[in-house]
Coordinates of N, CA and C and ligand atoms in Angstrom, one line a residue:
M227 N -5.7 -31.7 -0.5 CA -4.3 -32.3 -1.3 C -3.6 -33.0 0.0
I228 N -4.1 -34.0 -1.2 CA -2.9 -34.7 0.7 C -1.4 -34.6 0.4
S229 N -0.7 -34.5 1.5 CA 0.5 -33.5 1.7 C 1.3 -34.9 1.2
I230 N 2.8 -34.6 0.4 CA 3.3 -36.5 0.4 C 4.5 -36.3 1.6
K231 N 4.2 -38.2 2.2 CA 4.9 -38.0 3.3 C 6.0 -38.4 3.0
L232 N 7.4 -38.6 3.3 CA 8.3 -38.9 3.0 C 9.1 -40.3 4.3
E233 N 9.4 -41.6 3.7 CA 9.6 -42.3 4.4 C 11.0 -42.3 4.9
A234 N 11.8 -42.1 4.1 CA 13.5 -41.6 3.9 C 13.5 -40.6 3.5
D235 N 15.4 -39.9 3.7 CA 15.9 -39.0 4.2 C 17.5 -39.9 2.9
L236 N 17.8 -39.8 2.0 CA 18.3 -40.0 0.5 C 19.7 -39.0 0.9
H237 N 20.2 -37.9 1.4 CA 20.6 -37.0 1.1 C 21.7 -36.7 2.0
M238 N 22.9 -37.0 3.4 CA 23.4 -35.6 4.1 C 24.5 -36.4 5.0
H239 N 24.9 -35.7 5.3 CA 26.6 -35.6 6.0 C 26.7 -35.9 7.4
T240 N 27.4 -36.3 7.2 CA 28.2 -36.2 9.1 C 29.8 -35.7 8.6
I241 N 30.3 -35.4 10.4 CA 31.5 -34.6 10.3 C 32.4 -35.3 9.8
A242 N 32.0 -36.5 9.2 CA 33.8 -36.9 8.2 C 33.5 -36.0 7.1
C243 N 32.5 -35.3 6.1 CA 32.6 -34.8 5.4 C 33.6 -33.3 5.9
G244 N 33.9 -32.9 6.6 CA 34.8 -31.3 7.2 C 33.5 -30.7 7.0
H245 N 32.7 -30.7 6.8 CA 32.2 -29.0 7.4 C 30.5 -29.7 8.0
G246 N 30.2 -31.1 8.5 CA 29.0 -31.5 8.6 C 29.6 -31.1 10.3
F247 N 28.2 -32.1 11.0 CA 29.0 -31.2 12.4 C 27.8 -32.7 13.3
S248 N 28.0 -33.3 12.9 CA 27.6 -34.7 13.9 C 28.0 -35.9 13.1
T249 N 27.6 -37.1 14.2 CA 27.8 -38.3 13.6 C 26.8 -39.3 13.5
V250 N 27.1 -40.0 12.4 CA 26.3 -41.4 12.5 C 25.9 -42.0 13.6
K251 N 26.0 -42.1 14.5 CA 24.8 -42.2 15.5 C 24.3 -41.5 15.8
E252 N 24.3 -39.7 15.6 CA 23.0 -38.8 15.8 C 22.5 -38.5 14.5
M253 N 22.8 -38.6 13.6 CA 21.8 -38.8 12.3 C 20.9 -39.9 12.0
A254 N 21.3 -41.0 12.9 CA 20.1 -42.0 12.6 C 19.8 -41.7 13.8
E255 N 19.2 -41.6 15.3 CA 18.8 -41.8 16.5 C 18.0 -40.2 15.8
A256 N 18.3 -39.2 15.1 CA 17.3 -38.4 15.0 C 16.2 -38.5 14.0
A257 N 16.9 -38.9 13.2 CA 16.0 -40.1 12.3 C 14.3 -40.2 12.6
A258 N 15.2 -41.7 13.0 CA 13.9 -42.0 14.2 C 13.6 -40.9 14.9
H259 N 13.8 -40.5 15.4 CA 13.1 -39.3 15.7 C 11.8 -39.1 15.4
A260 N 12.3 -38.4 14.0 CA 11.5 -37.5 12.5 C 10.6 -38.8 12.4
G261 N 10.7 -40.0 12.8 CA 9.5 -41.4 12.1 C 10.2 -41.4 10.5
L262 N 11.8 -41.4 9.9 CA 11.8 -42.1 8.9 C 12.2 -43.6 9.0
K263 N 12.8 -44.0 8.3 CA 12.6 -46.3 8.8 C 13.6 -45.4 7.5
M264 N 14.5 -44.6 7.0 CA 15.9 -45.4 6.2 C 16.2 -43.8 5.8
I265 N 18.1 -44.1 6.0 CA 18.6 -42.7 5.3 C 19.7 -43.0 5.0
A266 N 20.0 -42.2 3.8 CA 20.9 -42.8 3.2 C 22.3 -41.4 4.0
I267 N 23.5 -42.2 3.7 CA 25.1 -41.2 4.6 C 25.9 -41.4 2.8
T268 N 25.5 -40.2 2.8 CA 26.8 -39.7 1.5 C 27.4 -38.4 1.2
E269 N 28.2 -38.5 2.2 CA 29.4 -37.8 2.0 C 30.2 -37.7 0.9
H270 N 30.6 -36.6 0.8 CA 31.1 -35.9 -0.1 C 32.0 -36.7 -1.2
G271 N 32.4 -36.7 -2.3 CA 33.7 -37.6 -3.3 C 35.0 -37.1 -3.0
L272 N 35.7 -37.6 -3.0 CA 37.0 -37.4 -3.4 C 37.9 -36.1 -3.7
A273 N 36.9 -35.2 -4.1 CA 37.6 -33.6 -4.9 C 37.5 -32.7 -3.5
M274 N 36.0 -32.7 -2.8 CA 35.2 -31.7 -1.9 C 36.8 -31.6 -1.1
P275 N 37.3 -29.8 -1.0 CA 38.4 -30.0 -0.5 C 38.0 -30.5 0.8
G276 N 38.8 -30.9 1.8 CA 38.0 -30.4 3.1 C 37.3 -32.4 3.4
G277 N 37.1 -33.0 2.4 CA 35.9 -33.9 2.7 C 36.8 -35.2 3.0
P278 N 36.1 -36.5 2.3 CA 36.9 -37.9 3.9 C 38.1 -38.7 2.3
H279 N 38.9 -39.0 3.3 CA 40.3 -39.9 2.5 C 39.3 -41.0 2.1
A280 N 40.5 -41.3 0.9 CA 39.5 -42.7 0.0 C 39.1 -43.9 1.2
Y281 N 40.2 -44.0 2.7 CA 40.5 -44.7 3.5 C 38.8 -44.9 3.8
F282 N 38.3 -43.8 4.0 CA 36.6 -43.4 4.6 C 36.0 -44.5 3.9
Y283 N 36.1 -44.0 2.2 CA 34.4 -45.0 1.5 C 35.3 -46.7 1.1
E284 N 36.5 -47.1 1.9 CA 36.8 -48.2 2.1 C 36.3 -49.3 2.9
S285 N 36.4 -47.9 4.2 CA 35.6 -48.7 5.4 C 33.6 -48.8 5.8
L286 N 33.9 -47.7 4.6 CA 31.9 -47.2 5.2 C 31.3 -48.7 5.3
Q287 N 31.4 -49.7 4.5 CA 30.5 -50.3 5.2 C 30.1 -51.4 6.9
R288 N 31.1 -50.8 6.9 CA 31.0 -51.1 8.3 C 30.4 -50.6 9.4
I289 N 29.5 -49.4 8.8 CA 28.0 -48.0 9.5 C 27.2 -49.5 9.5
P290 N 26.6 -49.6 10.5 CA 25.6 -51.0 10.9 C 24.2 -51.2 9.5
S291 N 24.1 -51.8 9.6 CA 22.3 -51.3 7.9 C 21.0 -51.2 9.1
V292 N 21.4 -51.1 10.2 CA 20.2 -51.2 10.7 C 20.5 -50.4 12.4
L293 N 20.3 -48.9 12.3 CA 20.5 -48.3 14.0 C 19.6 -47.3 14.7
F294 N 18.6 -48.1 15.3 CA 17.8 -46.8 16.0 C 16.3 -47.5 15.4
G295 N 16.8 -48.8 14.6 CA 15.5 -48.7 13.9 C 14.7 -48.5 12.8
V296 N 16.1 -47.5 12.3 CA 16.2 -47.4 11.3 C 16.9 -48.1 10.1
E297 N 16.6 -48.1 8.9 CA 17.8 -49.2 8.0 C 18.8 -47.4 7.0
I298 N 19.9 -48.6 6.8 CA 21.2 -47.2 7.2 C 21.5 -47.0 5.2
L299 N 20.9 -46.8 4.5 CA 22.4 -46.7 2.9 C 23.2 -46.2 2.7
K300 N 24.6 -46.7 3.0 CA 25.6 -46.3 2.6 C 27.0 -45.8 0.7
G301 N 26.2 -44.2 0.9 CA 26.8 -43.7 0.2 C 27.7 -43.3 -0.3
V302 N 27.5 -42.0 -1.0 CA 28.6 -41.0 -1.8 C 27.8 -39.8 -2.2
E303 N 28.3 -38.5 -2.5 CA 27.7 -37.6 -3.4 C 28.7 -37.2 -4.0
A304 N 28.7 -38.4 -5.6 CA 30.2 -37.8 -6.0 C 30.4 -36.6 -6.7
N305 N 31.4 -35.8 -7.1 CA 31.1 -34.7 -7.9 C 31.7 -35.0 -8.9
I306 N 31.0 -34.1 -10.2 CA 31.2 -34.1 -11.0 C 32.3 -33.2 -11.8
I307 N 33.3 -33.7 -12.0 CA 34.8 -33.0 -12.5 C 34.3 -32.8 -13.6
N308 N 34.0 -32.8 -14.6 CA 33.8 -32.3 -15.9 C 33.4 -31.8 -17.0
V309 N 33.1 -31.2 -18.1 CA 32.3 -31.7 -19.4 C 31.6 -33.0 -19.4
H310 N 32.8 -34.2 -19.4 CA 32.8 -35.1 -20.0 C 31.1 -36.4 -18.8
G311 N 31.4 -35.7 -17.9 CA 30.0 -36.2 -17.1 C 31.5 -37.4 -15.8
C312 N 32.9 -36.9 -15.9 CA 33.9 -37.4 -14.9 C 33.4 -37.0 -13.2
L313 N 33.5 -38.4 -12.7 CA 33.2 -38.2 -10.5 C 34.3 -38.3 -10.4
D314 N 34.7 -38.1 -9.7 CA 35.5 -37.8 -9.0 C 35.6 -39.2 -7.3
M315 N 35.3 -40.4 -7.8 CA 35.0 -41.5 -7.7 C 35.6 -42.7 -8.4
S316 N 36.0 -43.5 -8.1 CA 37.0 -44.9 -9.9 C 35.1 -45.4 -8.9
D317 N 35.1 -46.7 -10.5 CA 33.7 -47.4 -10.7 C 34.0 -48.6 -9.0
K318 N 34.7 -48.6 -9.0 CA 35.6 -49.9 -7.6 C 34.8 -49.2 -6.2
F319 N 35.2 -47.7 -6.3 CA 34.2 -46.8 -5.1 C 33.0 -47.4 -5.3
L320 N 32.4 -46.4 -6.3 CA 30.8 -46.9 -6.7 C 30.3 -48.5 -6.8
N321 N 31.3 -49.1 -7.3 CA 30.4 -50.2 -7.3 C 30.0 -50.8 -5.8
N322 N 30.9 -50.3 -4.8 CA 30.3 -51.0 -3.1 C 29.2 -50.3 -2.4
M323 N 28.7 -49.2 -2.7 CA 27.7 -48.3 -2.2 C 26.8 -48.7 -2.8
D324 N 26.3 -47.8 -1.0 CA 23.7 -48.5 -1.4 C 23.8 -47.9 -2.2
I325 N 23.8 -46.5 -2.7 CA 23.3 -45.6 -3.1 C 24.8 -44.6 -3.3
V326 N 24.3 -43.7 -5.1 CA 24.9 -43.1 -5.3 C 24.4 -41.3 -6.0
L327 N 25.0 -40.4 -5.2 CA 24.7 -39.5 -6.0 C 25.5 -39.0 -6.4
A328 N 25.1 -38.0 -6.9 CA 25.9 -37.2 -8.1 C 26.0 -35.3 -8.2
G329 N 26.5 -34.5 -8.2 CA 26.1 -33.0 -8.8 C 27.2 -32.6 -9.0
F330 N 26.7 -31.5 -9.4 CA 27.6 -30.2 -9.0 C 28.0 -29.5 -8.6
H331 N 30.0 -29.4 -7.8 CA 30.2 -28.5 -6.7 C 30.9 -27.1 -7.2
A332 N 31.3 -25.9 -6.3 CA 32.1 -25.8 -6.6 C 33.6 -25.2 -6.4
G333 N 34.6 -24.9 -6.9 CA 35.7 -26.0 -6.3 C 36.1 -26.7 -7.0
T334 N 35.9 -28.6 -7.2 CA 36.0 -29.6 -8.3 C 36.3 -29.4 -9.2
G335 N 36.2 -27.8 -10.2 CA 37.0 -28.4 -11.3 C 35.7 -27.7 -12.4
V336 N 34.8 -27.4 -12.3 CA 33.7 -27.1 -13.0 C 33.1 -25.8 -13.1
D337 N 33.7 -25.5 -12.6 CA 33.4 -23.7 -12.1 C 33.3 -22.7 -13.9
G338 N 32.4 -21.6 -13.9 CA 32.3 -20.7 -15.1 C 31.9 -21.5 -16.1
L339 N 31.4 -23.0 -16.8 CA 31.1 -23.6 -17.4 C 29.5 -22.8 -18.3
T340 N 30.1 -23.3 -19.5 CA 28.0 -22.5 -19.8 C 27.1 -23.5 -19.9
I341 N 25.8 -23.3 -20.4 CA 24.7 -24.1 -19.7 C 25.1 -24.9 -20.4
D342 N 25.5 -25.0 -21.7 CA 25.5 -26.2 -23.6 C 26.4 -26.8 -22.4
D343 N 27.7 -27.1 -22.0 CA 28.4 -27.9 -21.0 C 28.1 -28.5 -19.3
Y344 N 27.3 -27.4 -19.3 CA 26.9 -28.5 -17.9 C 25.1 -29.0 -18.6
T345 N 25.7 -29.4 -19.5 CA 24.0 -30.3 -19.8 C 24.3 -31.3 -20.5
A346 N 25.7 -31.1 -21.0 CA 26.2 -32.2 -21.7 C 27.1 -32.9 -20.6
A347 N 27.9 -32.6 -19.9 CA 28.1 -33.1 -18.5 C 26.5 -33.8 -18.1
M348 N 25.5 -33.5 -17.3 CA 24.8 -33.9 -16.5 C 23.9 -35.6 -17.4
I349 N 23.9 -34.8 -18.9 CA 23.7 -36.8 -19.6 C 24.6 -37.3 -19.4
A350 N 25.7 -36.9 -19.6 CA 26.8 -38.1 -19.8 C 26.6 -39.1 -18.1
V351 N 26.5 -38.1 -16.8 CA 26.0 -38.4 -15.6 C 25.0 -39.5 -16.2
L352 N 23.5 -39.2 -16.1 CA 23.0 -39.6 -16.2 C 23.2 -41.4 -17.0
R353 N 24.2 -41.2 -18.1 CA 24.0 -42.8 -18.4 C 25.3 -43.8 -17.9
N354 N 25.7 -42.9 -16.4 CA 27.0 -43.8 -16.0 C 25.7 -44.5 -15.4
P355 N 26.0 -46.3 -15.1 CA 25.8 -47.1 -14.3 C 25.2 -47.0 -13.1
Y356 N 26.5 -46.8 -12.3 CA 26.5 -46.3 -11.1 C 25.5 -45.2 -9.9
V357 N 25.5 -44.4 -11.4 CA 24.5 -43.3 -10.9 C 22.7 -43.2 -9.7
H358 N 22.7 -43.1 -8.8 CA 21.6 -43.2 -9.2 C 19.8 -41.4 -9.2
V359 N 21.3 -41.0 -8.0 CA 20.6 -39.6 -8.0 C 21.5 -38.6 -8.9
L360 N 20.3 -37.7 -10.0 CA 21.4 -36.3 -9.5 C 20.4 -34.9 -9.2
V361 N 21.5 -34.4 -8.4 CA 21.4 -33.4 -7.2 C 21.5 -32.3 -7.0
H362 N 20.7 -31.9 -6.2 CA 20.3 -30.2 -6.8 C 20.5 -29.4 -8.2
P363 N 19.7 -30.1 -8.9 CA 20.3 -30.1 -10.2 C 19.6 -27.7 -10.3
G364 N 18.5 -27.8 -9.3 CA 18.7 -26.7 -10.2 C 19.0 -25.2 -9.1
N365 N 20.7 -25.3 -8.3 CA 21.1 -24.9 -8.6 C 21.5 -24.2 -9.9
P366 N 21.6 -22.4 -9.3 CA 22.1 -21.3 -10.2 C 23.2 -21.3 -11.1
A367 N 24.1 -22.1 -10.2 CA 25.3 -21.6 -9.9 C 25.8 -22.9 -11.1
F368 N 25.0 -23.8 -11.6 CA 25.7 -24.4 -13.1 C 24.2 -25.1 -13.2
P369 N 23.4 -23.8 -14.3 CA 22.4 -23.7 -15.3 C 23.1 -25.1 -16.3
V370 N 21.8 -25.8 -16.1 CA 21.4 -27.3 -16.9 C 20.0 -27.0 -18.2
D371 N 19.8 -27.0 -19.5 CA 19.0 -27.4 -19.5 C 17.3 -28.4 -19.9
F372 N 16.6 -27.8 -18.8 CA 15.8 -28.6 -17.8 C 15.3 -30.1 -19.0
D373 N 14.7 -29.4 -19.9 CA 14.0 -29.9 -20.8 C 15.1 -31.8 -21.0
K374 N 16.4 -30.8 -21.7 CA 16.8 -32.0 -22.1 C 17.6 -32.9 -20.8
V375 N 18.2 -32.2 -20.1 CA 18.6 -33.7 -19.3 C 17.3 -34.3 -18.1
I376 N 15.4 -33.6 -18.3 CA 15.1 -34.7 -17.6 C 14.2 -36.1 -18.8
L377 N 14.4 -35.5 -20.3 CA 14.0 -36.1 -20.7 C 15.7 -37.7 -21.4
A378 N 16.6 -37.5 -21.2 CA 17.6 -38.2 -20.4 C 17.0 -38.6 -19.3
A379 N 17.5 -38.2 -18.0 CA 16.6 -39.1 -17.4 C 15.8 -39.9 -16.9
K380 N 14.5 -39.6 -18.0 CA 13.6 -40.3 -17.7 C 13.5 -41.2 -18.8
E381 N 14.8 -41.1 -19.8 CA 15.3 -42.9 -20.5 C 16.1 -43.7 -19.8
R382 N 17.2 -43.1 -19.4 CA 17.7 -43.8 -17.9 C 17.1 -44.1 -16.9
Q383 N 15.6 -43.8 -16.5 CA 14.8 -44.4 -15.7 C 16.0 -43.3 -14.2
K384 N 15.7 -42.7 -14.1 CA 17.3 -42.4 -13.2 C 16.3 -40.5 -13.1
V385 N 16.5 -40.1 -11.1 CA 15.7 -39.3 -11.0 C 17.2 -37.8 -10.7
F386 N 16.0 -36.8 -10.3 CA 16.6 -35.8 -10.2 C 15.9 -35.1 -8.5
E387 N 17.2 -34.6 -7.8 CA 16.5 -34.3 -6.2 C 16.3 -33.0 -6.0
I388 N 15.3 -32.9 -4.7 CA 15.2 -31.2 -4.7 C 15.3 -31.3 -3.0
N389 N 16.1 -30.9 -3.4 CA 17.0 -30.4 -1.7 C 16.8 -29.1 -1.1
N390 N 16.1 -29.6 0.0 CA 16.2 -28.7 1.0 C 16.4 -27.8 1.8
S391 N 17.7 -28.2 1.5 CA 18.8 -27.0 1.7 C 18.7 -26.0 1.0
S392 N 18.6 -26.4 -0.7 CA 19.0 -25.3 -1.5 C 17.9 -24.3 -1.6
L393 N 16.7 -24.9 -0.8 CA 15.4 -24.0 -0.8 C 15.6 -23.1 1.0
S394 N 16.2 -23.5 1.2 CA 16.3 -22.7 2.8 C 17.8 -22.2 3.7
T395 N 18.7 -23.2 2.9 CA 20.6 -22.2 3.9 C 21.5 -22.2 2.5
S396 N 21.2 -23.6 1.5 CA 22.6 -22.4 0.6 C 22.2 -22.7 -1.0
R397 N 23.0 -22.5 -2.2 CA 22.2 -22.6 -3.2 C 21.6 -21.4 -3.2
L398 N 21.7 -20.5 -2.9 CA 20.6 -18.9 -2.9 C 20.0 -19.4 -4.4
G399 N 18.8 -19.1 -4.6 CA 18.1 -18.5 -6.0 C 17.9 -19.4 -6.7
S400 N 17.4 -21.1 -5.6 CA 17.1 -22.6 -6.6 C 15.8 -22.0 -6.6
A401 N 14.9 -21.3 -5.9 CA 14.1 -22.0 -5.7 C 12.9 -21.6 -7.5
A402 N 13.5 -20.8 -8.2 CA 12.5 -20.5 -9.4 C 12.6 -22.3 -10.7
R403 N 14.0 -22.4 -10.4 CA 14.4 -23.5 -11.5 C 13.6 -24.8 -10.6
C404 N 13.6 -24.7 -9.4 CA 13.5 -25.8 -9.1 C 12.3 -26.3 -9.6
S405 N 11.5 -25.0 -9.1 CA 9.5 -25.2 -9.8 C 9.6 -25.7 -11.2
Y406 N 10.0 -25.0 -11.9 CA 10.1 -25.0 -13.9 C 10.7 -26.7 -13.6
F407 N 12.2 -27.4 -13.6 CA 12.2 -28.6 -13.2 C 11.2 -29.7 -12.7
S408 N 10.0 -29.7 -11.4 CA 9.1 -29.3 -10.6 C 7.8 -30.2 -11.9
R409 N 8.0 -28.7 -12.8 CA 6.6 -29.4 -13.5 C 6.9 -29.8 -14.9
L410 N 8.1 -29.9 -14.6 CA 9.1 -31.0 -16.2 C 8.4 -32.6 -15.4
I411 N 9.0 -32.4 -15.0 CA 8.9 -33.9 -14.5 C 7.4 -34.0 -14.2
K412 N 6.1 -33.5 -13.9 CA 5.3 -33.4 -13.7 C 4.8 -33.8 -15.3
K413 N 5.0 -33.5 -16.1 CA 4.5 -33.2 -17.6 C 5.2 -34.3 -18.0
Y414 N 6.6 -34.9 -18.0 CA 6.4 -36.5 -18.5 C 6.7 -36.8 -17.6
N415 N 5.8 -37.3 -16.8 CA 5.6 -37.9 -15.4 C 6.7 -39.0 -14.7
A416 N 7.8 -37.7 -15.0 CA 9.3 -39.0 -14.1 C 8.9 -38.3 -12.9
N417 N 9.9 -39.1 -12.6 CA 10.2 -39.2 -11.0 C 11.2 -38.1 -9.9
V418 N 11.1 -38.1 -8.8 CA 12.1 -36.9 -7.6 C 11.9 -38.1 -6.8
V419 N 13.5 -37.4 -6.3 CA 13.7 -37.7 -4.4 C 13.8 -36.3 -3.5
I420 N 12.5 -36.5 -2.5 CA 13.2 -35.4 -1.7 C 13.6 -35.1 -0.2
N421 N 14.9 -35.0 -0.4 CA 16.2 -34.7 0.2 C 16.2 -33.4 1.1
S422 N 16.5 -34.1 2.2 CA 17.5 -32.8 3.4 C 18.8 -31.7 3.2
D423 N 19.9 -33.2 3.0 CA 20.6 -32.7 2.9 C 21.7 -32.4 3.9
A424 N 21.1 -33.1 5.1 CA 21.4 -32.8 6.8 C 23.0 -32.3 6.9
H425 N 23.5 -31.6 7.3 CA 25.5 -31.3 7.5 C 25.1 -30.9 8.8
I426 N 23.6 -31.4 10.0 CA 23.8 -31.8 11.5 C 22.5 -33.0 12.0
F427 N 22.4 -33.3 13.8 CA 21.6 -34.0 13.6 C 19.9 -33.7 12.9
D428 N 20.3 -32.4 13.1 CA 18.0 -30.9 13.8 C 17.7 -31.4 12.8
E429 N 18.5 -31.4 11.3 CA 18.0 -31.0 9.6 C 17.5 -32.7 9.1
V430 N 18.0 -33.2 9.4 CA 17.6 -35.1 9.6 C 15.9 -34.9 9.2
G431 N 15.3 -34.8 7.6 CA 14.6 -35.6 7.3 C 13.4 -34.5 7.3
K432 N 14.3 -32.7 7.8 CA 13.7 -31.5 7.3 C 13.4 -31.1 5.7
C433 N 12.4 -31.6 5.3 CA 11.9 -31.3 3.8 C 10.9 -30.1 3.5
K434 N 10.6 -29.3 4.5 CA 9.0 -29.1 4.5 C 8.5 -28.2 3.3
V435 N 10.1 -27.3 3.1 CA 9.8 -26.3 2.6 C 9.9 -26.9 1.2
A436 N 10.7 -28.5 0.0 CA 11.3 -29.0 -0.9 C 9.6 -29.6 -0.8
V437 N 8.9 -29.9 -0.3 CA 7.5 -30.6 -0.5 C 6.8 -30.0 -0.5
H438 N 6.5 -28.2 0.0 CA 5.6 -27.4 -0.4 C 6.3 -27.1 -1.8
L439 N 7.1 -27.3 -2.3 CA 7.4 -26.3 -3.9 C 7.2 -27.5 -4.4
A440 N 7.3 -29.0 -3.8 CA 6.8 -29.8 -5.0 C 5.0 -29.9 -5.4
M441 N 4.5 -30.0 -4.4 CA 2.9 -30.2 -4.3 C 2.7 -28.9 -5.4
E442 N 3.3 -27.8 -4.8 CA 2.9 -26.1 -5.6 C 3.0 -26.3 -7.5
N443 N 4.0 -27.8 -7.3 CA 5.0 -27.4 -9.0 C 3.0 -28.9 -9.8
G444 N 3.1 -29.0 -8.5 CA 1.9 -30.5 -9.6 C 2.2 -31.9 -8.6
L445 N 3.2 -32.1 -8.4 CA 3.5 -33.4 -7.9 C 3.3 -34.3 -6.7
E446 N 2.5 -35.5 -7.0 CA 2.1 -36.2 -5.7 C 3.0 -37.2 -5.6
D447 N 2.4 -37.9 -4.4 CA 3.2 -39.0 -4.1 C 3.8 -39.7 -5.2
K448 N 2.8 -40.4 -5.8 CA 3.7 -40.9 -6.8 C 5.1 -40.5 -7.8
H449 N 5.0 -39.9 -8.1 CA 6.2 -38.5 -8.2 C 7.3 -38.6 -7.9
V450 N 7.3 -39.0 -5.9 CA 8.4 -39.0 -5.0 C 8.9 -40.2 -4.9
I451 N 9.8 -40.8 -5.3 CA 10.5 -42.3 -5.0 C 10.4 -42.3 -3.0
N452 N 10.7 -41.6 -3.1 CA 11.2 -41.5 -1.1 C 10.0 -42.1 -0.3
T453 N 8.7 -41.5 -0.4 CA 7.2 -41.7 0.3 C 7.1 -42.4 0.3
S454 N 8.3 -43.9 0.1 CA 8.5 -45.8 0.8 C 9.2 -46.1 0.6
V455 N 9.6 -46.7 1.5 CA 10.9 -47.1 2.0 C 11.3 -48.8 0.7
E456 N 9.6 -48.9 0.0 CA 9.4 -50.4 -0.9 C 10.0 -49.8 -2.2
K457 N 9.5 -48.5 -2.3 CA 9.8 -48.1 -4.2 C 11.6 -47.7 -4.4
V458 N 12.1 -46.9 -3.2 CA 13.9 -46.5 -2.8 C 13.8 -47.9 -3.2
K459 N 13.6 -49.6 -2.5 CA 14.4 -50.1 -2.8 C 14.6 -51.1 -4.2
D460 N 13.1 -51.2 -4.7 CA 12.2 -51.3 -6.1 C 13.2 -50.3 -7.1
Y461 N 13.7 -49.0 -7.3 CA 14.6 -48.3 -7.1 C 15.9 -48.7 -8.0
L462 N 16.1 -49.2 -6.6 CA 18.0 -48.9 -6.4 C 18.4 -50.7 -7.1
Y463 N 17.1 -51.7 -6.6 CA 17.4 -53.3 -6.9 C 17.1 -52.4 -8.8
L464 N 16.3 -51.7 -9.1 CA 16.5 -51.9 -10.7 C 17.2 -51.4 -10.9
H465 N 19.0 -50.2 -10.8 CA 19.6 -50.2 -11.3 C 20.5 -51.4 -11.2
K466 N 20.7 -51.9 -10.0 CA 21.6 -53.0 -9.4 C 21.1 -54.0 -10.4
K467 N 20.6 -54.1 -11.3 CA 20.0 -55.3 -12.5 C 20.5 -54.9 -13.3
K468 N 20.2 -53.4 -14.3 CA 20.7 -53.3 -15.4 C 22.0 -53.2 -15.1
L469 N 22.5 -52.6 -14.2 CA 24.5 -52.7 -14.0 C 25.0 -53.8 -13.9
Q470 N 24.6 -54.9 -13.6 CA 24.8 -56.7 -14.1 C 24.8 -57.0 -15.0
Q471 N 23.1 -56.2 -15.7 CA 23.0 -56.2 -16.8 C 24.2 -55.7 -18.7
N472 N 24.8 -54.9 -17.9 CA 25.5 -53.4 -18.2 C 27.1 -54.8 -19.0
L473 N 27.0 -55.0 -17.3 CA 28.5 -56.0 -17.1 C 28.7 -56.5 -17.4
I474 N 27.6 -57.7 -17.6 CA 27.8 -59.4 -18.4 C 27.7 -58.8 -20.3
L475 N 26.5 -57.6 -20.5 CA 26.5 -57.7 -22.3 C 27.4 -56.9 -22.6
P476 N 27.8 -56.7 -23.7 CA 28.5 -55.4 -24.8 C 27.4 -54.9 -24.9
A477 N 28.7 -53.3 -24.6 CA 27.1 -52.3 -25.1 C 27.0 -52.0 -25.7
Ligands
ZN647 ZN1 25.9 -31.0 -2.8
ZN648 ZN1 25.4 -32.9 0.0

């Protein structure tokens, strides 16, 4: 079996998030050493305790587009803050991002809901034209009905993430759920991204456990968007075009 090889790591945090340990420069340098061609800096949204202030996002585009030969996308990991799928970042901010990740996090308004609530919220987020990736959907703290959300994602041409940190350092208990949704991704011929969710330079591009899980459950290069920078760019461009059409045409 040919191994899945990633060219981009689309989810990571720096010192700006309040619980990260490296700078943008250090993350980019580590990415170059890891042989990556692209990374996305995706700090937590405004509802995350200790996270960046709105001023940070207003200045985000000051980050160079290329560092150490690595393309840098500027994005956010927005928090889903209620059952309606509202995010903690306004459209004004999301519109200025190269990439928008969204997910459930403890302490940001969605603790203790039901599986039906989380499923409804996630489907609503998939309909948000600014959102590109649903992060760490395997987190057992926020269970969803995978059959429903994966079909909704496929319909909207959106992707889920297999998050390496969920399988190694945080969100323990995610593995079985990640395996389950990976098999559904294969069944429905949908797509995923595989990311490190690095919080320190040493973790950039380290996705071995997630890649292994994906392959074990039948996923191949063709299912994984970030095996090629071109595929990532095509994916982001597709949604940019859709967004422009949405803004022009009535719903
Ligand atoms: Zn997260
Ligand atoms: Zn993260």
